[in-house]
Short mmCIF file of C-alpha atoms in Angstrom, two decimals:
data_model
loop_
_atom_site.label_atom_id
_atom_site.label_comp_id
_atom_site.label_asym_id
_atom_site.label_seq_id
_atom_site.Cartn_x
_atom_site.Cartn_y
_atom_site.Cartn_z
CA UNK A 1 48.28 119.90 10.52
CA UNK A 2 47.57 117.62 13.43
CA UNK A 3 47.65 117.76 17.22
CA UNK A 4 50.36 115.48 18.59
CA UNK A 5 49.77 116.15 22.30
CA UNK A 6 46.94 117.66 24.35
CA UNK A 7 47.19 118.64 28.02
CA UNK A 8 44.27 119.81 30.17
CA UNK A 9 44.37 121.32 33.63
CA UNK A 10 41.11 121.82 35.54
CA UNK A 11 39.05 121.79 32.35
CA UNK A 12 35.44 120.71 33.02
CA UNK A 13 35.62 117.29 34.78
CA UNK A 14 39.35 116.78 34.26
CA UNK A 15 41.95 117.72 36.87
CA UNK A 16 45.06 116.92 34.84
CA UNK A 17 45.44 114.84 31.72
CA UNK A 18 47.99 114.56 28.91
CA UNK A 19 47.19 112.61 25.74
CA UNK A 20 49.42 111.85 22.75
CA UNK A 21 47.81 111.60 19.31
CA UNK A 22 48.81 110.67 15.78
CA UNK A 23 47.46 111.59 12.34
CA UNK A 24 44.38 109.68 11.24
CA UNK A 25 41.26 108.88 13.25
CA UNK A 26 41.13 108.78 17.04
CA UNK A 27 38.01 107.22 18.56
CA UNK A 28 37.26 108.32 22.14
CA UNK A 29 34.98 105.61 23.50
CA UNK A 30 33.21 105.72 26.83
CA UNK A 31 29.85 105.85 28.57
CA UNK A 32 28.13 109.18 29.00
CA UNK A 33 29.57 111.21 31.85
CA UNK A 34 33.18 110.03 31.54
CA UNK A 35 34.41 113.26 29.93
CA UNK A 36 35.07 112.28 26.31
CA UNK A 37 33.14 115.28 24.95
CA UNK A 38 35.08 117.54 27.34
CA UNK A 39 38.29 116.49 25.57
CA UNK A 40 37.09 117.49 22.11
CA UNK A 41 35.42 120.60 23.52
CA UNK A 42 38.85 121.71 24.75
CA UNK A 43 40.10 121.45 21.15
CA UNK A 44 37.20 123.62 20.00
CA UNK A 45 38.02 126.26 22.61
CA UNK A 46 41.67 126.24 21.59
CA UNK A 47 40.69 126.72 17.96
CA UNK A 48 37.87 129.25 18.15
CA UNK A 49 37.97 130.72 21.66
CA UNK A 50 34.43 129.47 22.31
CA UNK A 51 32.33 126.34 22.76
CA UNK A 52 29.11 125.34 21.03
CA UNK A 53 27.97 123.86 24.36
CA UNK A 54 27.86 127.13 26.30
CA UNK A 55 27.88 130.86 25.68
CA UNK A 56 29.54 131.41 29.07
CA UNK A 57 33.14 130.35 29.60
CA UNK A 58 32.80 129.84 33.36
CA UNK A 59 31.41 126.27 33.10
CA UNK A 60 34.66 125.27 31.38
CA UNK A 61 36.56 125.77 34.64
CA UNK A 62 36.40 122.85 37.04
CA UNK A 63 34.32 123.61 40.11
CA UNK A 64 36.39 125.05 42.94
CA UNK A 65 39.24 126.17 40.68
CA UNK A 66 40.01 129.66 39.39
CA UNK A 67 41.49 128.77 36.01
CA UNK A 68 41.39 126.09 33.32
CA UNK A 69 44.25 125.57 30.87
CA UNK A 70 44.38 123.86 27.47
CA UNK A 71 47.75 123.18 25.83
CA UNK A 72 48.38 121.49 22.51
CA UNK A 73 51.44 120.60 20.44
CA UNK A 74 50.61 121.09 16.77
CA UNK A 75 52.62 119.66 13.88
CA UNK A 76 52.38 120.69 10.26
CA UNK A 77 51.80 118.05 7.60
CA UNK A 78 52.81 117.86 3.96
CA UNK A 79 50.05 115.81 2.39
CA UNK A 80 50.37 114.18 -1.03
CA UNK A 81 48.47 111.68 -3.13
CA UNK A 82 44.82 110.64 -3.20
CA UNK A 83 41.72 112.84 -3.35
CA UNK A 84 39.46 114.49 -0.78
CA UNK A 85 35.81 114.20 -1.79
CA UNK A 86 34.82 117.41 0.01
CA UNK A 87 37.76 119.75 -0.51
CA UNK A 88 39.09 118.24 -3.72
CA UNK A 89 42.59 118.31 -2.19
CA UNK A 90 45.13 115.54 -2.27
CA UNK A 91 45.49 113.17 0.65
CA UNK A 92 48.13 110.56 1.33
CA UNK A 93 51.61 110.42 2.80
CA UNK A 94 52.52 112.76 5.63
CA UNK A 95 55.71 114.54 6.53
CA UNK A 96 55.98 115.76 10.11
CA UNK A 97 57.00 119.40 10.50
CA UNK A 98 57.99 121.65 13.33
CA UNK A 99 56.05 121.59 16.57
CA UNK A 100 54.24 124.70 17.81
CA UNK A 101 52.72 124.77 21.31
CA UNK A 102 49.49 126.73 21.78
CA UNK A 103 48.03 127.44 25.20
CA UNK A 104 44.81 129.10 26.34
CA UNK A 105 43.75 129.82 29.92
CA UNK A 106 40.13 130.40 30.91
CA UNK A 107 39.85 132.44 34.11
CA UNK A 108 36.89 132.78 36.44
CA UNK A 109 37.94 136.40 36.96
CA UNK A 110 39.78 138.68 34.57
CA UNK A 111 40.67 138.22 30.91
CA UNK A 112 41.26 134.87 29.24
CA UNK A 113 44.86 134.54 28.11
CA UNK A 114 46.89 132.73 25.47
CA UNK A 115 50.50 131.81 24.82
CA UNK A 116 52.55 130.46 21.91
CA UNK A 117 55.65 128.33 22.54
CA UNK A 118 55.83 129.49 26.16
CA UNK A 119 56.23 133.07 24.94
CA UNK A 120 54.78 136.23 26.46
CA UNK A 121 51.20 136.24 27.68
CA UNK A 122 48.64 137.26 25.04
CA UNK A 123 44.93 137.78 24.94
CA UNK A 124 43.09 134.61 23.94
CA UNK A 125 41.73 136.35 20.84
CA UNK A 126 45.32 136.81 19.64
CA UNK A 127 45.79 133.06 19.11
CA UNK A 128 42.33 131.72 18.26
CA UNK A 129 41.96 130.61 14.67
CA UNK A 130 45.55 129.39 14.39
CA UNK A 131 44.50 125.76 14.76
CA UNK A 132 41.50 125.45 12.42
CA UNK A 133 38.85 122.93 13.45
CA UNK A 134 35.37 121.99 12.27
CA UNK A 135 33.15 120.07 14.68
CA UNK A 136 30.04 118.03 13.88
CA UNK A 137 27.76 117.55 16.90
CA UNK A 138 24.23 116.38 17.77
CA UNK A 139 23.36 120.06 18.32
CA UNK A 140 24.05 120.98 14.69
CA UNK A 141 20.35 120.74 13.85
CA UNK A 142 19.86 123.78 16.07
CA UNK A 143 21.80 125.83 13.54
CA UNK A 144 18.73 125.51 11.34
CA UNK A 145 15.85 125.30 13.82
CA UNK A 146 16.90 127.28 16.90
CA UNK A 147 17.13 131.00 17.67
CA UNK A 148 19.37 133.38 15.66
CA UNK A 149 21.95 133.39 18.48
CA UNK A 150 22.98 129.85 17.43
CA UNK A 151 23.66 130.98 13.88
CA UNK A 152 25.53 134.10 15.01
CA UNK A 153 27.73 131.89 17.16
CA UNK A 154 28.50 129.76 14.10
CA UNK A 155 29.41 132.87 12.08
CA UNK A 156 31.65 134.11 14.89
CA UNK A 157 33.49 130.78 15.13
CA UNK A 158 33.86 130.70 11.35
CA UNK A 159 35.12 134.27 11.34
CA UNK A 160 37.94 133.54 13.77
CA UNK A 161 39.27 130.89 11.39
CA UNK A 162 38.60 132.62 8.07
CA UNK A 163 39.28 136.33 8.61
CA UNK A 164 42.34 137.79 10.35
CA UNK A 165 41.18 140.47 12.73
CA UNK A 166 37.65 139.08 13.12
CA UNK A 167 38.15 138.17 16.78
CA UNK A 168 39.43 141.68 17.56
CA UNK A 169 36.49 143.26 15.74
CA UNK A 170 33.97 141.10 17.60
CA UNK A 171 35.63 141.83 20.94
CA UNK A 172 35.65 145.58 20.33
CA UNK A 173 32.02 145.59 19.22
CA UNK A 174 30.88 143.67 22.31
CA UNK A 175 32.76 146.08 24.59
CA UNK A 176 31.20 149.10 22.88
CA UNK A 177 27.77 147.48 23.05
CA UNK A 178 28.11 146.91 26.81
CA UNK A 179 29.21 150.49 27.39
CA UNK A 180 26.28 151.81 25.37
CA UNK A 181 23.82 149.66 27.34
CA UNK A 182 25.23 151.05 30.60
CA UNK A 183 24.61 154.61 29.38
CA UNK A 184 21.09 153.78 28.22
CA UNK A 185 20.27 152.39 31.65
CA UNK A 186 21.64 155.52 33.32
CA UNK A 187 19.46 157.68 31.09
CA UNK A 188 16.47 155.52 31.96
CA UNK A 189 16.78 156.29 35.69
CA UNK A 190 14.10 158.91 36.31
CA UNK A 191 15.52 160.07 39.63
CA UNK A 192 19.07 160.41 38.34
CA UNK A 193 21.22 163.50 38.78
CA UNK A 194 20.60 166.05 35.99
CA UNK A 195 24.31 166.66 35.38
CA UNK A 196 24.95 162.93 35.26
CA UNK A 197 22.14 162.48 32.76
CA UNK A 198 23.59 165.22 30.58
CA UNK A 199 27.02 163.60 30.71
CA UNK A 200 25.47 160.25 29.85
CA UNK A 201 23.64 161.77 26.92
CA UNK A 202 26.85 163.30 25.56
CA UNK A 203 28.66 160.01 26.07
CA UNK A 204 25.88 158.09 24.34
CA UNK A 205 26.36 160.12 21.16
CA UNK A 206 30.04 159.20 21.07
CA UNK A 207 29.48 155.52 21.85
CA UNK A 208 26.65 155.29 19.32
CA UNK A 209 29.01 156.50 16.60
CA UNK A 210 31.57 153.86 17.59
CA UNK A 211 28.80 151.24 17.84
CA UNK A 212 27.73 152.00 14.27
CA UNK A 213 31.26 152.05 12.83
CA UNK A 214 32.32 148.78 14.47
CA UNK A 215 28.93 147.24 13.75
CA UNK A 216 29.27 148.02 10.05
CA UNK A 217 32.72 146.40 10.03
CA UNK A 218 31.43 143.28 11.77
CA UNK A 219 28.40 143.09 9.48
CA UNK A 220 30.61 143.21 6.40
CA UNK A 221 32.86 140.51 7.81
CA UNK A 222 29.85 138.24 8.36
CA UNK A 223 28.50 138.94 4.89
CA UNK A 224 31.90 137.93 3.50
CA UNK A 225 31.69 134.63 5.39
CA UNK A 226 28.21 133.83 4.05
CA UNK A 227 29.23 134.84 0.52
CA UNK A 228 32.19 132.46 0.76
CA UNK A 229 30.35 129.39 2.05
CA UNK A 230 27.00 129.85 0.29
CA UNK A 231 27.91 128.35 -3.13
CA UNK A 232 29.52 125.31 -1.52
CA UNK A 233 26.55 124.98 0.83
CA UNK A 234 24.12 124.75 -2.06
CA UNK A 235 26.33 122.25 -3.94
CA UNK A 236 26.83 120.06 -0.89
CA UNK A 237 23.13 120.06 -0.02
CA UNK A 238 22.47 118.90 -3.57
CA UNK A 239 25.01 116.09 -3.17
CA UNK A 240 23.84 115.04 0.29
CA UNK A 241 20.13 115.02 -0.54
CA UNK A 242 20.43 112.71 -3.57
CA UNK A 243 21.31 109.06 -3.84
CA UNK A 244 24.04 107.68 -6.05
CA UNK A 245 21.73 107.82 -9.11
CA UNK A 246 20.92 111.50 -8.66
CA UNK A 247 17.45 110.80 -7.25
CA UNK A 248 16.21 113.24 -4.64
CA UNK A 249 15.26 111.66 -1.35
CA UNK A 250 13.30 114.31 0.55
CA UNK A 251 11.89 116.48 -2.22
CA UNK A 252 8.42 114.94 -2.50
CA UNK A 253 7.77 115.29 1.23
CA UNK A 254 8.86 118.92 1.12
CA UNK A 255 6.61 119.68 -1.85
CA UNK A 256 3.62 118.15 -0.08
CA UNK A 257 4.24 120.29 3.01
CA UNK A 258 4.76 123.42 0.92
CA UNK A 259 1.56 123.01 -1.09
CA UNK A 260 -0.53 122.11 1.95
CA UNK A 261 1.06 124.79 4.10
CA UNK A 262 2.04 122.24 6.73
CA UNK A 263 5.16 123.22 8.62
CA UNK A 264 7.56 120.59 9.84
CA UNK A 265 7.71 119.65 13.50
CA UNK A 266 10.62 117.26 13.00
CA UNK A 267 9.40 114.16 11.24
CA UNK A 268 10.98 110.79 10.76
CA UNK A 269 14.70 110.78 10.27
CA UNK A 270 15.03 110.15 6.53
CA UNK A 271 18.32 108.72 5.30
CA UNK A 272 20.59 110.81 3.10
CA UNK A 273 23.26 109.69 0.73
CA UNK A 274 25.81 111.43 -1.44
CA UNK A 275 27.05 110.43 -4.84
CA UNK A 276 30.46 108.77 -4.90
CA UNK A 277 31.70 111.33 -7.42
CA UNK A 278 35.02 112.75 -6.31
CA UNK A 279 35.08 116.28 -4.92
CA UNK A 280 31.35 116.40 -4.15
CA UNK A 281 31.19 119.03 -6.87
CA UNK A 282 28.43 117.14 -8.64
CA UNK A 283 27.13 118.18 -12.02
CA UNK A 284 23.70 119.65 -12.66
CA UNK A 285 22.24 116.21 -13.19
CA UNK A 286 22.82 115.56 -9.48
CA UNK A 287 21.20 118.76 -8.23
CA UNK A 288 17.83 118.27 -6.51
CA UNK A 289 14.74 120.04 -7.76
CA UNK A 290 14.31 121.70 -4.38
CA UNK A 291 17.63 123.44 -3.85
CA UNK A 292 18.87 125.02 -0.64
CA UNK A 293 20.16 128.53 -0.22
CA UNK A 294 21.91 130.44 2.55
CA UNK A 295 21.35 134.17 3.10
CA UNK A 296 22.71 136.66 5.59
CA UNK A 297 20.04 138.84 7.24
CA UNK A 298 21.77 141.81 8.92
CA UNK A 299 20.15 144.19 11.34
CA UNK A 300 22.00 147.02 9.57
CA UNK A 301 20.37 146.40 6.18
CA UNK A 302 21.91 149.57 4.73
CA UNK A 303 25.34 147.92 4.87
CA UNK A 304 24.41 145.75 1.89
CA UNK A 305 23.08 148.59 -0.26
CA UNK A 306 25.37 151.54 0.51
CA UNK A 307 29.09 152.21 0.54
CA UNK A 308 28.58 154.71 3.36
CA UNK A 309 25.63 153.45 5.45
CA UNK A 310 26.52 155.24 8.70
CA UNK A 311 24.30 158.36 8.24
CA UNK A 312 21.18 156.30 7.51
CA UNK A 313 21.89 153.92 10.41
CA UNK A 314 22.38 156.95 12.69
CA UNK A 315 18.90 158.16 11.77
CA UNK A 316 17.51 154.80 12.86
CA UNK A 317 19.10 155.26 16.28
CA UNK A 318 17.60 158.73 16.61
CA UNK A 319 14.17 157.27 15.92
CA UNK A 320 14.70 154.37 18.34
CA UNK A 321 16.21 156.47 21.15
CA UNK A 322 13.08 156.60 23.39
CA UNK A 323 12.55 152.85 23.13
CA UNK A 324 16.20 152.06 23.82
CA UNK A 325 16.23 154.24 26.93
CA UNK A 326 12.97 152.74 28.17
CA UNK A 327 14.23 149.18 27.72
CA UNK A 328 17.92 149.75 28.45
CA UNK A 329 18.95 147.75 25.38
CA UNK A 330 20.57 148.14 21.98
CA UNK A 331 17.59 147.49 19.74
CA UNK A 332 19.49 147.15 16.46
CA UNK A 333 22.97 146.01 15.53
CA UNK A 334 24.96 142.89 14.62
CA UNK A 335 23.93 141.27 17.91
CA UNK A 336 20.51 140.83 16.27
CA UNK A 337 21.72 139.48 12.91
CA UNK A 338 20.57 136.16 11.49
CA UNK A 339 21.45 133.66 8.77
CA UNK A 340 18.51 132.23 6.86
CA UNK A 341 18.24 128.73 5.38
CA UNK A 342 15.72 128.25 2.60
CA UNK A 343 14.46 125.30 0.56
CA UNK A 344 13.07 126.33 -2.81
CA UNK A 345 12.61 129.83 -1.43
CA UNK A 346 10.70 128.75 1.69
CA UNK A 347 12.13 129.12 5.22
CA UNK A 348 13.72 125.82 6.22
CA UNK A 349 13.24 126.61 9.89
CA UNK A 350 9.48 126.27 9.39
CA UNK A 351 9.18 123.71 6.59
CA UNK A 352 12.19 121.37 6.73
CA UNK A 353 11.73 117.84 8.03
CA UNK A 354 14.10 116.27 10.51
CA UNK A 355 16.07 114.59 7.73
CA UNK A 356 16.23 117.78 5.68
CA UNK A 357 17.38 119.72 8.73
CA UNK A 358 20.24 117.25 9.26
CA UNK A 359 21.18 117.56 5.59
CA UNK A 360 21.24 121.37 5.82
CA UNK A 361 23.38 121.27 8.96
CA UNK A 362 25.85 118.79 7.47
CA UNK A 363 26.11 120.86 4.29
CA UNK A 364 26.78 123.99 6.36
CA UNK A 365 29.62 122.41 8.33
CA UNK A 366 31.15 120.84 5.22
CA UNK A 367 30.96 124.17 3.39
CA UNK A 368 32.87 125.76 6.28
CA UNK A 369 35.44 122.96 5.96
CA UNK A 370 35.83 123.77 2.27
CA UNK A 371 36.21 127.51 2.91
CA UNK A 372 38.90 126.97 5.55
CA UNK A 373 40.79 124.54 3.31
CA UNK A 374 40.61 126.94 0.39
CA UNK A 375 41.65 130.06 2.30
CA UNK A 376 44.38 128.50 4.41
CA UNK A 377 45.73 125.88 2.06
CA UNK A 378 45.50 123.18 4.75
CA UNK A 379 42.88 120.83 6.10
CA UNK A 380 41.24 121.73 9.40
CA UNK A 381 41.05 119.17 12.18
CA UNK A 382 37.64 117.46 12.24
CA UNK A 383 35.64 116.52 15.35
CA UNK A 384 32.69 114.11 15.17
CA UNK A 385 31.09 114.29 18.61
CA UNK A 386 28.52 111.52 19.15
CA UNK A 387 27.10 112.09 15.68
CA UNK A 388 27.00 108.43 14.64
CA UNK A 389 24.35 107.66 17.26
CA UNK A 390 22.15 110.29 15.60
CA UNK A 391 22.50 109.08 12.01
CA UNK A 392 21.22 106.17 9.98
CA UNK A 393 23.55 103.68 8.31
CA UNK A 394 23.75 105.57 5.02
CA UNK A 395 24.72 108.85 6.64
CA UNK A 396 27.22 107.09 8.90
CA UNK A 397 28.93 105.70 5.85
CA UNK A 398 29.12 109.04 4.05
CA UNK A 399 30.46 110.87 7.11
CA UNK A 400 32.98 108.07 7.64
CA UNK A 401 34.13 108.37 4.02
CA UNK A 402 34.57 112.11 4.58
CA UNK A 403 36.51 111.51 7.81
CA UNK A 404 38.81 109.03 6.07
CA UNK A 405 40.10 111.81 3.80
CA UNK A 406 41.22 114.12 6.63
CA UNK A 407 44.60 114.62 8.27
CA UNK A 408 43.21 114.19 11.78
CA UNK A 409 39.76 113.33 13.08
CA UNK A 410 38.48 112.92 16.64
CA UNK A 411 35.35 110.81 17.07
CA UNK A 412 33.45 110.33 20.34
CA UNK A 413 31.18 107.33 20.80
CA UNK A 414 29.30 106.11 23.85
CA UNK A 415 29.23 102.37 23.09
CA UNK A 416 30.97 99.84 20.90
CA UNK A 417 27.77 99.46 18.88
CA UNK A 418 27.97 103.15 17.91
CA UNK A 419 31.40 102.74 16.30
CA UNK A 420 31.02 102.73 12.51
CA UNK A 421 32.14 99.91 10.25
CA UNK A 422 35.89 99.67 10.75
CA UNK A 423 36.22 97.71 7.53
CA UNK A 424 35.34 100.88 5.68
CA UNK A 425 38.33 102.63 7.24
CA UNK A 426 40.63 99.72 6.40
CA UNK A 427 39.61 100.04 2.75
CA UNK A 428 40.77 103.65 2.93
CA UNK A 429 43.99 102.52 4.67
CA UNK A 430 43.39 105.13 7.37
CA UNK A 431 45.32 104.80 10.66
CA UNK A 432 42.82 104.56 13.48
CA UNK A 433 43.08 104.08 17.23
CA UNK A 434 40.51 103.69 19.99
CA UNK A 435 41.01 105.35 23.37
CA UNK A 436 38.83 103.89 26.11
CA UNK A 437 38.08 106.95 28.20
CA UNK A 438 37.18 104.89 31.28
CA UNK A 439 40.72 103.57 31.63
CA UNK A 440 42.44 105.53 28.83
CA UNK A 441 43.85 102.43 27.20
CA UNK A 442 44.80 102.59 23.53
CA UNK A 443 44.70 99.79 20.96
CA UNK A 444 44.72 99.49 17.20
CA UNK A 445 41.29 98.90 15.68
CA UNK A 446 42.78 96.22 13.47
CA UNK A 447 43.78 94.20 16.53
CA UNK A 448 41.64 94.73 19.60
CA UNK A 449 44.00 92.57 21.64
CA UNK A 450 47.04 94.72 20.86
CA UNK A 451 47.17 97.36 23.53
CA UNK A 452 49.57 100.13 24.39
CA UNK A 453 49.58 103.00 26.83
CA UNK A 454 49.16 106.68 26.07
CA UNK A 455 52.15 108.63 27.29
CA UNK A 456 51.80 110.70 30.45
CA UNK A 457 48.11 110.04 31.15
CA UNK A 458 46.87 110.70 34.69
CA UNK A 459 43.65 108.72 34.65
CA UNK A 460 43.27 108.71 38.43
CA UNK A 461 42.62 112.45 38.49
CA UNK A 462 39.45 112.26 36.42
CA UNK A 463 36.11 112.48 38.22
CA UNK A 464 33.81 109.96 36.60
CA UNK A 465 30.14 110.78 36.44
CA UNK A 466 30.70 114.46 35.74
CA UNK A 467 29.54 115.48 32.26
#
């Protein structure tokens, strides 16, 4: 599938803008602060109902407005011929299909809404996941090195695209969790009315049961996600951390740190390279000595060892009751889950170098791409947001080769010097256009002097200088 038209109203720095796109690669070029990342962020929100840039939806609404709207026309593609090195799927000629219009509205007050083909109003969670998208960003390293909340956010975005009903489950769990916190705070008020405290205590028992049931469901969904992407993650890390001859690039440095007990603080940015073998499903001879693994670490550990974990989890809550009341917080549950990266059995968060961290993050996002392609039978849209400025020449080339195999890719770059080698794209015969965000002019990369306008663009309504 591909997005043929995108319209934004009061989204971040944009007042109103309409952009027409085609299959292939679209480069959004412009200095920092012009709003190019806001454009691809809108695609992420349309796809997943969230943004990797913020956990709060309010910053997505332009200051002074009460609602932001994202609309996109999506066309299906019938893709034939060629080979995709990551998914193993064919790539080649396209056949345009029917157009479906998806719309999401982010409100400063009240529920966020969605709509399909101008139909009845829906909750946003009812339409997220219908336009699958995988984004690569400079913040991806944080998936390995930052707090567990970053990794839970990744699992939640992945869940909306991989598992029908995931968004509803997550929404219900968060509502139950908030209600339970409110009751815990009421019980923690020492001067509260005795009857009210008794009512709160009775209510807490009911909400705790719902919290456990929905938490078990969410935990199992997340375990399913990790089980699905973990084998591909390990394979892709092996491919990305070796050169074309199967030689490992970062292994010796890791072994020295492991033996000496030195933990990484983000060293020099080592280059990574993949083999040119098709499918990235490299044989054992290409696997590095120090392999990477991905493991889900749930707060409800009993979920993984019991078919009926609720009674044991309930006993944990009974034991934790005084502490929860004193702190007014849910001390255990899926909101405290984590996903652990390891290199040769050691925690990557503590031992991985900067280059290894990038490799882990790239492997994670590519494994999600594979899972979506496999489950849905179609390629997700790919976003590369200012990643080329973060990578060395070798990594740029490998990511560009990956991008050349996709139906539609959006790339943001700050300067002309950040744009990768266009000759590489020509060798792949990939259609590619550059949109200058400053003036929203479009021209073919093969002929920088050939320029044409983007239909229905209102460039005058964009506030420059607002990130």
